[in-house]
XYZ file of C-alpha atoms in Angstrom:
702
model
C 26.650 -47.196 -35.552
C 23.594 -45.673 -37.217
C 24.227 -43.809 -40.430
C 24.605 -40.090 -39.924
C 21.715 -39.211 -42.232
C 21.590 -35.515 -41.307
C 25.243 -35.186 -42.168
C 24.764 -37.011 -45.473
C 21.863 -34.757 -46.397
C 23.890 -31.674 -45.509
C 26.753 -32.619 -47.836
C 24.698 -34.089 -50.665
C 22.939 -30.718 -50.935
C 26.190 -28.883 -51.687
C 26.695 -27.453 -55.158
C 29.104 -28.211 -57.991
C 30.715 -25.621 -60.256
C 31.665 -27.955 -63.137
C 29.295 -29.766 -65.499
C 30.965 -33.107 -66.310
C 29.315 -36.440 -65.393
C 31.960 -37.858 -63.063
C 32.422 -41.416 -61.868
C 32.316 -43.631 -58.778
C 35.255 -44.877 -56.742
C 36.437 -45.606 -53.219
C 38.865 -43.403 -51.309
C 40.708 -44.179 -48.073
C 40.498 -47.949 -48.500
C 43.579 -47.894 -46.310
C 45.645 -45.073 -44.736
C 48.364 -45.557 -47.376
C 45.837 -44.649 -50.083
C 45.603 -41.106 -48.705
C 48.944 -39.414 -48.020
C 49.031 -35.791 -46.880
C 52.293 -33.842 -46.742
C 52.347 -30.312 -45.392
C 53.978 -27.580 -47.504
C 55.760 -25.012 -45.330
C 55.791 -21.262 -45.913
C 58.946 -21.609 -48.022
C 57.132 -24.049 -50.330
C 59.063 -27.102 -49.114
C 57.504 -30.477 -48.318
C 58.001 -31.111 -44.600
C 58.803 -34.794 -45.110
C 62.062 -33.832 -46.831
C 65.255 -33.646 -44.780
C 65.727 -30.258 -43.213
C 68.740 -28.189 -44.209
C 69.205 -27.266 -40.572
C 71.423 -29.582 -38.539
C 69.685 -31.886 -36.095
C 70.256 -30.824 -32.473
C 71.263 -27.282 -33.312
C 71.189 -26.247 -29.678
C 72.701 -23.036 -28.353
C 75.444 -23.549 -25.814
C 73.531 -21.567 -23.214
C 70.603 -23.969 -23.320
C 70.426 -26.551 -20.530
C 70.573 -30.289 -20.976
C 67.523 -32.514 -21.363
C 67.137 -33.373 -17.704
C 68.128 -30.018 -16.243
C 65.822 -27.488 -17.826
C 66.466 -23.971 -16.548
C 68.672 -25.349 -13.814
C 69.570 -22.693 -11.293
C 73.059 -21.925 -10.138
C 74.223 -23.453 -6.877
C 74.556 -21.294 -3.826
C 78.151 -20.199 -3.717
C 78.870 -16.838 -2.120
C 82.386 -16.790 -3.575
C 81.587 -16.692 -7.290
C 77.955 -15.748 -7.915
C 76.188 -12.454 -8.472
C 72.648 -12.102 -7.160
C 72.074 -8.497 -8.136
C 68.816 -9.371 -9.810
C 67.407 -10.440 -6.447
C 67.785 -7.093 -4.730
C 64.090 -6.277 -5.070
C 63.030 -9.574 -3.536
C 63.922 -8.852 0.059
C 60.452 -7.734 1.118
C 58.764 -10.661 -0.594
C 57.301 -13.263 1.782
C 58.934 -15.946 -0.371
C 62.455 -14.969 -1.362
C 64.104 -16.749 -4.303
C 66.282 -19.734 -3.458
C 68.583 -21.817 -5.610
C 68.397 -25.593 -5.781
C 70.909 -28.279 -6.435
C 68.772 -30.834 -8.212
C 66.276 -29.665 -10.817
C 64.585 -33.050 -10.656
C 63.888 -32.735 -6.931
C 60.719 -34.440 -5.781
C 59.387 -34.339 -2.213
C 61.132 -36.976 -0.196
C 64.041 -37.375 -2.615
C 66.413 -35.837 -0.101
C 66.066 -39.027 1.948
C 68.071 -40.815 -0.713
C 70.669 -38.083 -0.738
C 71.637 -38.021 2.919
C 75.066 -38.108 4.480
C 76.161 -40.230 7.402
C 74.962 -38.036 10.228
C 71.430 -37.914 8.784
C 71.606 -34.327 7.527
C 70.636 -33.958 3.889
C 73.083 -32.499 1.399
C 70.834 -29.493 0.805
C 70.597 -28.811 4.540
C 74.355 -29.151 4.989
C 74.949 -26.582 2.249
C 72.543 -24.206 4.008
C 74.445 -24.783 7.267
C 77.716 -24.010 5.493
C 76.285 -20.828 3.980
C 74.922 -19.610 7.312
C 78.207 -20.477 9.013
C 80.202 -18.598 6.404
C 78.069 -15.440 6.450
C 77.020 -15.210 10.121
C 79.280 -15.002 13.119
C 79.097 -17.886 15.552
C 77.014 -15.981 18.138
C 74.409 -14.785 15.609
C 74.170 -18.241 14.096
C 73.606 -19.745 17.528
C 70.919 -17.158 18.406
C 69.165 -17.821 15.087
C 69.010 -21.535 15.832
C 67.711 -20.805 19.345
C 65.015 -18.473 17.945
C 63.900 -21.202 15.543
C 63.764 -23.772 18.342
C 61.729 -21.427 20.558
C 59.142 -20.895 17.826
C 58.805 -24.623 17.191
C 58.511 -25.402 20.925
C 55.718 -22.865 21.401
C 53.846 -24.255 18.391
C 54.315 -27.835 19.521
C 53.075 -26.967 23.012
C 49.940 -25.419 21.429
C 50.828 -22.145 23.165
C 49.350 -19.186 21.350
C 51.788 -16.396 20.579
C 50.378 -13.410 22.457
C 51.075 -9.865 21.340
C 53.192 -8.855 18.350
C 54.794 -11.641 16.370
C 58.272 -12.373 17.790
C 61.172 -11.513 15.510
C 64.911 -11.860 15.429
C 67.297 -9.460 13.676
C 70.464 -10.590 11.968
C 71.611 -6.988 11.879
C 72.522 -4.954 8.836
C 74.136 -6.809 5.942
C 75.514 -4.197 3.558
C 76.326 -6.544 0.679
C 73.057 -7.275 -1.126
C 74.454 -10.468 -2.653
C 75.054 -11.806 0.847
C 71.575 -10.661 1.919
C 69.985 -12.582 -0.971
C 71.937 -15.720 -0.058
C 70.956 -15.432 3.594
C 67.259 -14.994 2.752
C 67.397 -18.222 0.762
C 69.506 -20.245 3.172
C 67.365 -19.422 6.210
C 64.094 -20.244 4.462
C 65.454 -23.541 3.199
C 66.784 -24.573 6.594
C 63.766 -23.233 8.525
C 60.675 -23.274 6.240
C 58.543 -22.367 9.267
C 60.261 -18.942 9.336
C 60.078 -16.004 6.953
C 62.666 -13.312 6.343
C 61.994 -9.632 5.690
C 64.425 -6.948 4.529
C 64.406 -3.519 6.203
C 67.042 -1.047 4.990
C 69.777 -3.671 4.647
C 68.639 -5.361 7.882
C 67.323 -8.947 7.768
C 64.554 -9.723 10.237
C 63.369 -13.301 10.881
C 59.753 -14.012 11.917
C 57.467 -17.027 12.360
C 55.729 -18.141 9.170
C 52.093 -18.135 10.268
C 50.972 -19.661 6.957
C 53.213 -22.635 7.727
C 51.465 -23.046 11.078
C 48.049 -22.796 9.398
C 48.964 -25.493 6.891
C 50.072 -27.771 9.742
C 46.422 -27.847 10.854
C 45.565 -29.467 7.498
C 48.555 -31.707 6.729
C 51.404 -33.301 8.638
C 54.296 -31.122 9.729
C 56.601 -33.139 7.518
C 54.444 -32.272 4.480
C 54.234 -28.605 5.474
C 58.016 -28.494 5.937
C 58.650 -30.016 2.501
C 55.952 -27.895 0.830
C 57.404 -24.579 1.988
C 60.892 -25.676 0.966
C 59.477 -26.505 -2.460
C 57.600 -23.204 -2.625
C 60.637 -21.156 -1.715
C 62.948 -22.966 -4.156
C 60.784 -22.079 -7.205
C 62.332 -24.827 -9.301
C 60.847 -24.550 -12.779
C 58.953 -27.530 -14.160
C 59.018 -29.195 -10.735
C 55.993 -30.359 -8.787
C 55.123 -31.212 -5.197
C 52.757 -34.017 -4.199
C 50.994 -34.313 -0.851
C 50.392 -37.716 0.693
C 47.446 -39.786 -0.620
C 44.143 -38.658 0.840
C 40.813 -40.502 0.882
C 38.781 -37.593 2.309
C 37.292 -35.400 -0.427
C 36.309 -32.571 1.955
C 39.786 -32.529 3.421
C 41.330 -32.327 -0.052
C 39.037 -29.417 -0.853
C 40.280 -27.612 2.255
C 43.910 -28.117 1.186
C 43.110 -26.910 -2.350
C 41.334 -23.867 -0.939
C 44.177 -22.956 1.430
C 46.907 -23.177 -1.226
C 44.892 -21.363 -3.885
C 43.920 -18.621 -1.452
C 47.433 -18.066 -0.100
C 49.598 -18.830 -3.124
C 47.207 -19.010 -6.094
C 49.122 -16.373 -8.034
C 52.255 -18.507 -7.771
C 51.111 -22.131 -8.007
C 48.172 -24.244 -9.156
C 46.821 -27.468 -7.643
C 45.191 -30.547 -9.116
C 43.915 -33.843 -7.758
C 44.861 -37.136 -9.393
C 43.911 -40.714 -8.477
C 46.814 -42.901 -7.435
C 48.077 -45.350 -10.094
C 46.428 -48.271 -8.264
C 43.188 -46.319 -7.738
C 40.093 -48.511 -7.285
C 36.963 -48.793 -5.182
C 39.009 -50.640 -2.574
C 41.789 -48.081 -2.711
C 40.146 -44.703 -3.439
C 43.207 -42.641 -2.568
C 43.762 -39.371 -4.425
C 46.834 -37.135 -4.302
C 47.047 -33.350 -4.594
C 49.832 -32.163 -6.867
C 51.159 -28.603 -6.865
C 53.140 -26.972 -9.644
C 54.288 -23.445 -10.433
C 52.340 -21.313 -12.823
C 54.301 -20.342 -15.903
C 54.129 -16.635 -15.114
C 55.767 -17.088 -11.723
C 59.054 -15.541 -12.861
C 57.774 -13.011 -15.377
C 58.326 -9.778 -13.496
C 61.512 -10.652 -11.629
C 64.763 -8.938 -12.518
C 67.310 -11.344 -13.909
C 70.920 -11.318 -14.876
C 71.694 -11.868 -18.559
C 72.932 -15.382 -17.841
C 69.795 -16.328 -15.929
C 67.576 -14.899 -18.684
C 69.425 -17.058 -21.162
C 69.123 -20.107 -18.939
C 65.418 -19.480 -18.455
C 64.811 -18.961 -22.178
C 61.988 -21.266 -23.212
C 63.181 -24.191 -25.278
C 61.377 -24.879 -28.548
C 62.028 -28.039 -30.554
C 60.692 -28.349 -34.087
C 60.083 -31.672 -35.786
C 58.098 -33.381 -38.506
C 55.421 -35.749 -37.239
C 54.394 -38.709 -39.357
C 51.252 -40.453 -38.157
C 49.106 -43.206 -39.601
C 45.386 -43.757 -38.980
C 45.540 -41.620 -35.856
C 43.492 -38.612 -34.834
C 45.727 -35.597 -34.394
C 44.614 -34.635 -30.890
C 45.114 -38.236 -29.778
C 48.633 -38.162 -31.241
C 49.451 -34.913 -29.431
C 48.048 -36.287 -26.162
C 50.200 -39.395 -26.411
C 53.337 -37.367 -27.186
C 52.578 -35.057 -24.243
C 52.389 -38.002 -21.834
C 55.662 -39.475 -23.096
C 57.485 -36.130 -22.877
C 56.034 -35.044 -19.532
C 54.408 -31.878 -20.891
C 50.797 -30.866 -21.583
C 49.019 -30.877 -24.986
C 48.996 -27.067 -25.155
C 52.819 -27.133 -25.223
C 52.524 -28.375 -28.825
C 51.878 -26.016 -31.718
C 51.145 -26.807 -35.344
C 50.108 -25.067 -38.530
C 47.036 -27.146 -39.342
C 44.947 -30.202 -38.512
C 45.321 -33.389 -40.507
C 43.079 -36.326 -41.458
C 42.785 -39.380 -39.250
C 42.392 -42.154 -41.854
C 45.539 -41.264 -43.751
C 49.296 -41.126 -43.563
C 50.116 -37.517 -42.746
C 53.296 -35.479 -42.406
C 53.201 -32.145 -40.633
C 55.478 -29.645 -38.929
C 55.194 -29.296 -35.158
C 56.944 -27.444 -32.361
C 56.972 -28.493 -28.711
C 57.905 -26.189 -25.839
C 60.115 -27.098 -22.882
C 61.501 -30.201 -24.587
C 65.035 -30.495 -25.967
C 65.785 -32.289 -29.239
C 67.547 -35.018 -27.275
C 64.485 -35.755 -25.162
C 62.295 -35.990 -28.256
C 64.819 -38.288 -29.921
C 64.731 -40.563 -26.873
C 61.038 -41.473 -27.315
C 61.266 -42.451 -30.993
C 61.000 -46.189 -30.334
C 58.074 -45.833 -27.912
C 55.902 -43.788 -30.252
C 56.435 -46.160 -33.183
C 54.009 -48.508 -31.402
C 51.316 -45.849 -31.904
C 52.094 -45.566 -35.643
C 53.996 -42.313 -35.221
C 57.483 -41.181 -36.211
C 59.393 -37.964 -35.599
C 62.279 -36.638 -37.676
C 63.850 -33.346 -38.822
C 64.298 -32.695 -35.086
C 65.956 -29.348 -34.388
C 66.022 -26.395 -32.014
C 64.049 -23.290 -33.043
C 63.226 -19.913 -31.496
C 59.423 -19.924 -31.368
C 56.243 -21.957 -31.669
C 54.050 -22.400 -34.743
C 50.665 -20.801 -35.258
C 47.590 -22.112 -37.041
C 47.702 -21.242 -40.725
C 51.496 -20.930 -40.811
C 51.825 -23.066 -43.924
C 51.532 -22.655 -47.669
C 49.318 -25.677 -48.170
C 49.318 -29.453 -48.447
C 50.423 -31.994 -51.032
C 48.206 -35.048 -51.593
C 48.999 -38.458 -53.063
C 45.695 -40.332 -53.342
C 44.612 -43.696 -54.707
C 40.950 -44.007 -55.792
C 40.012 -47.686 -56.113
C 37.090 -49.639 -57.597
C 36.470 -47.179 -60.404
C 33.133 -47.445 -62.192
C 30.675 -45.313 -64.141
C 27.867 -43.365 -62.557
C 24.539 -45.204 -62.571
C 22.959 -45.292 -66.066
C 26.148 -43.913 -67.662
C 27.373 -46.175 -70.468
C 30.218 -43.951 -71.691
C 33.840 -45.094 -71.725
C 35.073 -44.971 -68.128
C 38.566 -43.843 -69.120
C 37.134 -40.901 -71.029
C 34.880 -39.965 -68.119
C 37.850 -39.944 -65.736
C 40.089 -37.876 -68.029
C 37.264 -35.407 -68.695
C 36.537 -35.000 -64.987
C 40.127 -34.465 -63.870
C 40.913 -31.981 -66.651
C 37.677 -30.076 -66.033
C 38.444 -29.466 -62.351
C 42.101 -28.799 -63.140
C 41.012 -25.921 -65.417
C 37.827 -24.654 -63.744
C 38.448 -25.419 -60.078
C 36.030 -26.620 -57.409
C 33.670 -25.133 -54.846
C 35.875 -24.435 -51.839
C 33.670 -26.047 -49.165
C 35.008 -26.983 -45.752
C 35.299 -30.755 -45.792
C 33.203 -33.218 -43.800
C 36.094 -34.096 -41.469
C 35.910 -30.553 -40.056
C 32.529 -31.419 -38.573
C 33.092 -34.963 -37.328
C 31.565 -37.041 -40.112
C 29.641 -40.049 -38.842
C 29.215 -38.799 -35.284
C 25.984 -38.148 -33.442
C 27.205 -34.706 -32.394
C 29.112 -32.563 -34.863
C 31.807 -30.089 -33.901
C 29.742 -27.144 -35.164
C 26.987 -27.982 -32.662
C 29.505 -27.704 -29.828
C 30.781 -24.449 -31.322
C 27.273 -22.980 -31.419
C 26.726 -23.872 -27.760
C 30.006 -22.147 -26.851
C 29.051 -19.023 -28.813
C 25.775 -18.921 -26.882
C 27.712 -19.389 -23.596
C 25.851 -22.648 -22.940
C 28.868 -24.201 -21.274
C 27.171 -27.204 -19.629
C 25.406 -28.056 -22.875
C 28.724 -27.830 -24.775
C 30.388 -30.228 -22.330
C 27.521 -32.714 -22.572
C 27.575 -32.533 -26.363
C 31.303 -33.266 -26.286
C 30.687 -36.277 -24.039
C 27.703 -37.622 -26.001
C 28.240 -41.349 -26.731
C 27.891 -43.073 -30.080
C 25.764 -46.206 -30.493
C 28.721 -48.471 -29.764
C 29.293 -50.760 -26.813
C 32.927 -50.047 -25.984
C 34.677 -48.612 -22.893
C 34.767 -45.041 -24.225
C 31.074 -44.869 -25.075
C 30.063 -46.714 -21.902
C 31.948 -44.086 -19.899
C 30.260 -41.236 -21.803
C 26.840 -42.813 -21.336
C 27.498 -43.152 -17.601
C 28.418 -39.463 -17.361
C 25.263 -38.248 -19.116
C 23.165 -40.445 -16.814
C 24.885 -39.486 -13.556
C 27.059 -36.353 -14.064
C 29.546 -38.247 -11.894
C 32.867 -36.988 -13.268
C 34.939 -38.974 -10.773
C 33.214 -42.249 -11.585
C 33.416 -41.545 -15.313
C 37.159 -40.964 -14.988
C 37.587 -44.453 -13.557
C 35.794 -45.847 -16.642
C 37.426 -43.686 -19.332
C 40.457 -45.341 -21.005
C 43.831 -43.658 -20.503
C 44.363 -42.969 -24.216
C 41.336 -40.627 -24.350
C 43.452 -37.674 -23.270
C 40.971 -34.897 -24.073
C 38.025 -36.607 -22.394
C 40.062 -37.354 -19.270
C 41.378 -33.785 -19.053
C 37.814 -32.468 -19.245
C 36.557 -34.944 -16.644
C 39.386 -34.164 -14.228
C 38.412 -30.494 -14.331
C 34.716 -31.324 -13.897
C 35.602 -33.499 -10.904
C 37.498 -30.607 -9.369
C 35.141 -27.714 -10.206
C 31.739 -29.403 -10.601
C 29.253 -29.751 -13.472
C 28.038 -26.151 -13.226
C 28.317 -23.276 -15.691
C 31.450 -22.030 -13.900
C 32.814 -25.543 -13.527
C 32.334 -26.229 -17.218
C 34.091 -22.983 -18.118
C 37.074 -24.185 -16.094
C 36.804 -27.587 -17.779
C 37.106 -26.045 -21.240
C 40.385 -24.495 -20.120
C 41.788 -28.017 -19.839
C 41.918 -27.849 -23.656
C 44.551 -25.734 -25.442
C 43.352 -22.502 -27.034
C 43.672 -23.966 -30.543
C 41.205 -26.694 -29.658
C 38.699 -24.416 -27.883
C 38.551 -22.140 -30.893
C 38.409 -25.127 -33.276
C 34.795 -25.784 -32.254
C 33.760 -22.159 -32.781
C 35.471 -22.157 -36.177
C 33.570 -25.346 -37.032
C 30.274 -23.493 -36.573
C 31.497 -20.586 -38.722
C 32.627 -23.118 -41.350
C 29.210 -24.775 -41.460
C 27.501 -21.412 -42.036
C 30.029 -20.555 -44.750
C 29.235 -23.818 -46.563
C 25.534 -23.004 -46.435
C 26.240 -19.457 -47.636
C 28.173 -20.669 -50.699
C 25.390 -23.064 -51.665
C 22.839 -20.239 -51.345
C 25.075 -17.857 -53.320
C 25.567 -20.280 -56.226
C 21.896 -21.315 -56.251
C 20.828 -17.649 -56.292
C 23.300 -16.045 -58.708
C 25.209 -18.919 -60.328
C 28.628 -18.049 -61.747
C 27.781 -14.392 -62.407
C 29.451 -11.695 -60.316
C 26.634 -9.386 -59.222
C 26.223 -6.076 -57.464
C 26.835 -6.374 -53.745
C 29.238 -9.322 -54.067
C 32.557 -9.140 -52.273
C 35.685 -9.712 -54.384
C 39.375 -10.083 -53.574
C 41.557 -7.373 -55.124
C 44.905 -9.061 -54.425
C 45.414 -12.485 -55.971
C 48.697 -13.021 -54.118
C 47.236 -12.868 -50.594
C 45.988 -16.031 -48.952
C 42.245 -15.363 -48.801
C 41.848 -16.316 -45.141
C 44.457 -13.684 -44.230
C 42.798 -11.133 -46.492
C 42.495 -7.693 -44.838
C 39.205 -5.850 -45.247
C 41.070 -3.169 -47.227
C 41.626 -5.747 -49.988
C 37.948 -6.720 -50.133
C 35.859 -4.726 -52.600
C 32.073 -4.376 -52.874
C 30.971 -4.854 -56.499
C 29.003 -1.910 -57.927
C 26.132 -1.962 -60.411
C 28.431 -0.571 -63.109
C 31.045 -3.282 -62.464
C 28.375 -5.974 -62.726
C 27.242 -4.608 -66.089
C 30.812 -4.434 -67.377
C 31.670 -7.945 -66.138
C 34.683 -6.426 -64.375
C 35.237 -9.407 -62.093
C 35.220 -13.187 -62.477
C 33.642 -15.783 -60.177
C 37.058 -17.010 -58.952
C 37.593 -13.570 -57.336
C 34.419 -13.704 -55.238
C 34.837 -14.203 -51.476
C 32.333 -14.759 -48.706
C 32.860 -13.840 -45.061
C 33.562 -16.496 -42.449
C 31.652 -15.315 -39.365
C 33.400 -13.053 -36.877
C 33.324 -9.572 -35.362
C 35.534 -7.879 -37.968
C 33.955 -8.721 -41.327
C 31.586 -7.030 -43.734
C 28.674 -8.814 -45.345
C 27.674 -8.777 -49.016
C 25.194 -6.052 -49.956
C 22.762 -8.266 -51.833
C 20.505 -11.201 -50.937
C 23.500 -12.874 -49.244
C 23.732 -10.164 -46.594
C 20.103 -10.642 -45.599
C 20.593 -14.424 -45.664
C 23.480 -14.191 -43.154
C 21.345 -12.147 -40.732
C 18.447 -14.601 -40.990
C 20.741 -17.546 -40.239
C 22.247 -15.816 -37.188
C 18.720 -15.084 -35.968
C 17.707 -18.710 -36.599
C 20.583 -19.926 -34.428
C 19.984 -17.407 -31.639
C 23.058 -15.302 -32.395
C 21.412 -12.000 -33.339
C 23.451 -10.132 -30.716
C 26.545 -12.334 -30.814
C 29.797 -10.341 -31.023
C 31.895 -13.488 -31.642
C 33.857 -12.916 -28.488
C 33.749 -15.363 -25.584
C 35.670 -13.606 -22.797
C 35.045 -16.409 -20.299
C 37.010 -18.778 -22.576
C 39.450 -16.098 -23.806
C 38.231 -16.588 -27.366
C 38.029 -13.789 -29.923
C 36.851 -14.648 -33.434
C 37.582 -11.772 -35.828
C 36.408 -13.720 -38.881
C 37.970 -13.749 -42.335
C 37.155 -14.115 -46.011
C 37.307 -17.273 -48.134
C 37.224 -17.635 -51.899
C 34.252 -19.624 -53.125
C 36.386 -21.356 -55.783
C 39.857 -22.923 -55.646
C 42.090 -24.728 -58.125
C 44.316 -27.717 -57.448
C 47.957 -27.017 -58.382
C 50.639 -29.308 -59.809
C 47.969 -31.889 -60.610
C 49.091 -35.180 -62.144
C 47.331 -38.528 -62.446
C 47.560 -42.006 -63.905
C 45.212 -44.946 -64.353
C 46.530 -48.250 -63.089
C 45.457 -51.774 -62.379
C 45.765 -52.805 -58.760
C 48.239 -55.562 -59.596
C 50.281 -53.314 -61.908
C 51.107 -49.684 -61.150
C 52.489 -48.946 -64.642
C 50.591 -46.358 -66.652
C 48.153 -48.031 -69.033
C 48.446 -47.514 -72.755
C 46.098 -45.028 -74.377
C 42.815 -46.667 -75.336
C 43.329 -49.878 -73.395
C 40.370 -51.477 -71.694
C 39.766 -50.738 -68.004
C 38.504 -53.589 -65.875
C 36.104 -51.807 -63.508
C 36.714 -54.299 -60.719
C 40.459 -53.816 -60.535
C 41.216 -50.327 -61.847
C 42.511 -47.457 -59.737
C 43.306 -43.788 -60.241
C 46.496 -42.379 -58.733
C 46.158 -38.625 -58.400
C 48.517 -36.044 -56.903
C 47.975 -32.314 -56.390
C 48.679 -29.376 -54.084
C 46.021 -27.322 -52.313
C 46.242 -24.038 -50.449
C 45.994 -24.064 -46.667
C 42.530 -24.910 -45.269
C 41.371 -26.459 -48.554
C 40.115 -30.040 -48.504
C 41.214 -32.822 -50.839
C 37.965 -34.714 -50.252
C 36.050 -31.658 -51.505
C 38.238 -31.452 -54.615
C 37.667 -35.182 -55.244
C 33.921 -34.704 -54.734
C 33.927 -32.134 -57.558
C 35.989 -34.420 -59.808
C 33.903 -37.543 -59.208
C 30.488 -35.884 -58.665
C 30.184 -38.322 -55.821
C 29.649 -37.838 -52.061
C 31.798 -39.935 -49.756
C-alpha cells in the first residue's frame, strides 16, 4: 500500500509542549507490546475479577432459549386483564407455546391425526369456551369464506360476519380472540360492547395473490402471535420484482409492527440466485400495550455485562463477530470507548437480549478469533460512550536509539524525556488511530460528507478500496465501478460485517441519497456519530496547533479556561468555562493546563481572540458556514464539548531492559542500542491517546 503521505504531513506538523530532545524507538512490534486496560468509573481495572457473582440473574428473568416467553393459553389459571384494550385491534395478542417457533416447525410437532399441537390447543380452547352449536357455526362460517375465495367468487355487498354473541368475561374474550385467529388466520375478530364478531381477513386474501396460501396462513399466524425475537421467512424467490411487491405489501400494511429484509440463501450463487424475505417484529411493537406486572417483568430487557479481551482485532469487527455468534445485531452491544486494533485490549461491554449463560456458551468459539469474555454478569442497563474513568497502558518500546546527530547518553535522554512529560504533560491531540492511519480515506472525510448531507459521497468514501489485491478491496473496487450492491455482496467476505450490512441496505433501497440514508442506519448510532466526531477531532487538532503557534504557553485574553479541575473536560458544562479577561491575562491568573478549546458542535462558545476567527474560517473552508451540527435524517445531534489542550499521564512508572533480560538495569550501565527496550506504564483520562503521550516523550512520529 502506498504511504499515506498526507496523513504523515498532518501529524508531523503537530506541536510539542516540552523542550527535551527525545529518542527513537519502535512501538507495537507485536500486540503484546501494547496492552490497554479500561479503568471503570469506580477506578477499577476491568480485567480484574468482578466482585459481583457471575450469573447474578433475577428469578423473574427467562432462560437463555426462552427470552420473554409468553404464558400458555389456559383459561383456568391466567389473567388477561392487560388485553382488554386490544379487542378492536385488527391483530389481537396471542400466546405461543414455543418461543423458538420458526415457520414450518409445527410439522415436526404434529400428533397422530395430523393436527398440530398448537391447533389442537386452539380447538380445546374454542371447545371449552363456546357451546357446541356456536363452535359448529364458526367452523361452517370459516369454510364458507374459504370456499368462496377458492372459487374466485367476489364477495358482493358488505363483508360477511359471524357473531359469537356477548362474552361478559373479558379474560375469556381475550382468549377467544387469540384462539380464533390462530386457528383461522384468514379471519379477523372485532370486539363490540362485549360481543365478538368474526369477519374475513381481506389482507390475508390480498397476500395470497403474492405468495402461496400456505405461506399466507403461516405468516398471519406468526403476525398474530407476536413472539418476541422471532422471525418469519418466506420461501426462496428468484424474482426481484416479485420480492419488491411482497416487501411493499408488508411494509404498507404492517410496517409499524414489523420490518422486512432480503437475504441470499446460504448456497447463493449465479446458478442458484435464490433470495429469501425475512420478517421480524420491530422493538417498539409492545411499547404502548397494557401489561400485568408479571408480563412486564418477563418482558424486561436482559442486559449482560462482561469484559472483552481482544488481540490484534478491530473493535467493530469483534462486535460484528460476537453479534453473529449470539444471534443479535451489532447495535445491541454498548461500550464506554473504542480501543486500538494492534494491541491486547480489555474493555467493559454490555449486550442486550443475551443471558449470561448464552454468552458463556460461545467462549470456545470466539477464542479462535483471539477474543475472550469474562466477568460475565447480569446488569440493569447498557453502557454509554465516555462511561469510564480512563485507560491503563503497559507498553514496550523496542530498538531504542538516539535521535539523528544526537551523541548524548541514550539512558540520560530517555530518563530526561519521561520525567519531563511526567511533570509538564503533553499536547492532548486526538491520536492517529481516530482517523484511520494509513488508509486512503480517513474517517474525518466521511464525517465531513455526512455533516454536509452528502450521503452518496459518504457511502462511496466508506467503500473506497486500498491499493491491495485481496477479496475485500476487489469487492470495494467493483462497487465503485458498477454501484452493483448485490454483486458486491457476493464478493465481500462474511467477516466484513459493517461493509455487508451497508451493502445489504443499498441492495434493498438503492444507491440514491435516500437509499444511502437508509444504508447508514444499518450502523449503530455510536458508529454513525463516530465519523462526525472524527471530523470535529481533526479540526480540534488543527486548532490546538494554531493556538500554540500563535500564543505559545501564555494564557491570553479571549482564551477559554476550565474553572473546575475535578470535572472531566469533555463533560464540562458551559457554565464552568470562563472567558479570560484582559486584566486576568495581565495578572497571569490562569495557567496553560487550564486552557480548553471547543470541539465543534451546536452548543459551544468560541474563544474571543484570533482562535475564534480561525474556527469560522475553517468552517467556511469546509463548506460548513451554516452547519448546525444536527443531521436529522441520520438522527445525529452533535452538541460539542470542551477539551483541555494539555494532559498529564498518571501513575507513570518505567524501566529500561534488555530484550533477553527483563530485570531493571543497574544505574549507569551501558545500553546496547540494538537490544534495549523501555517498559513504560501509565494511566490516561478517557479519550486521551497513549500514542500521543509517547510522541511527546520521544519527539518522534509513528
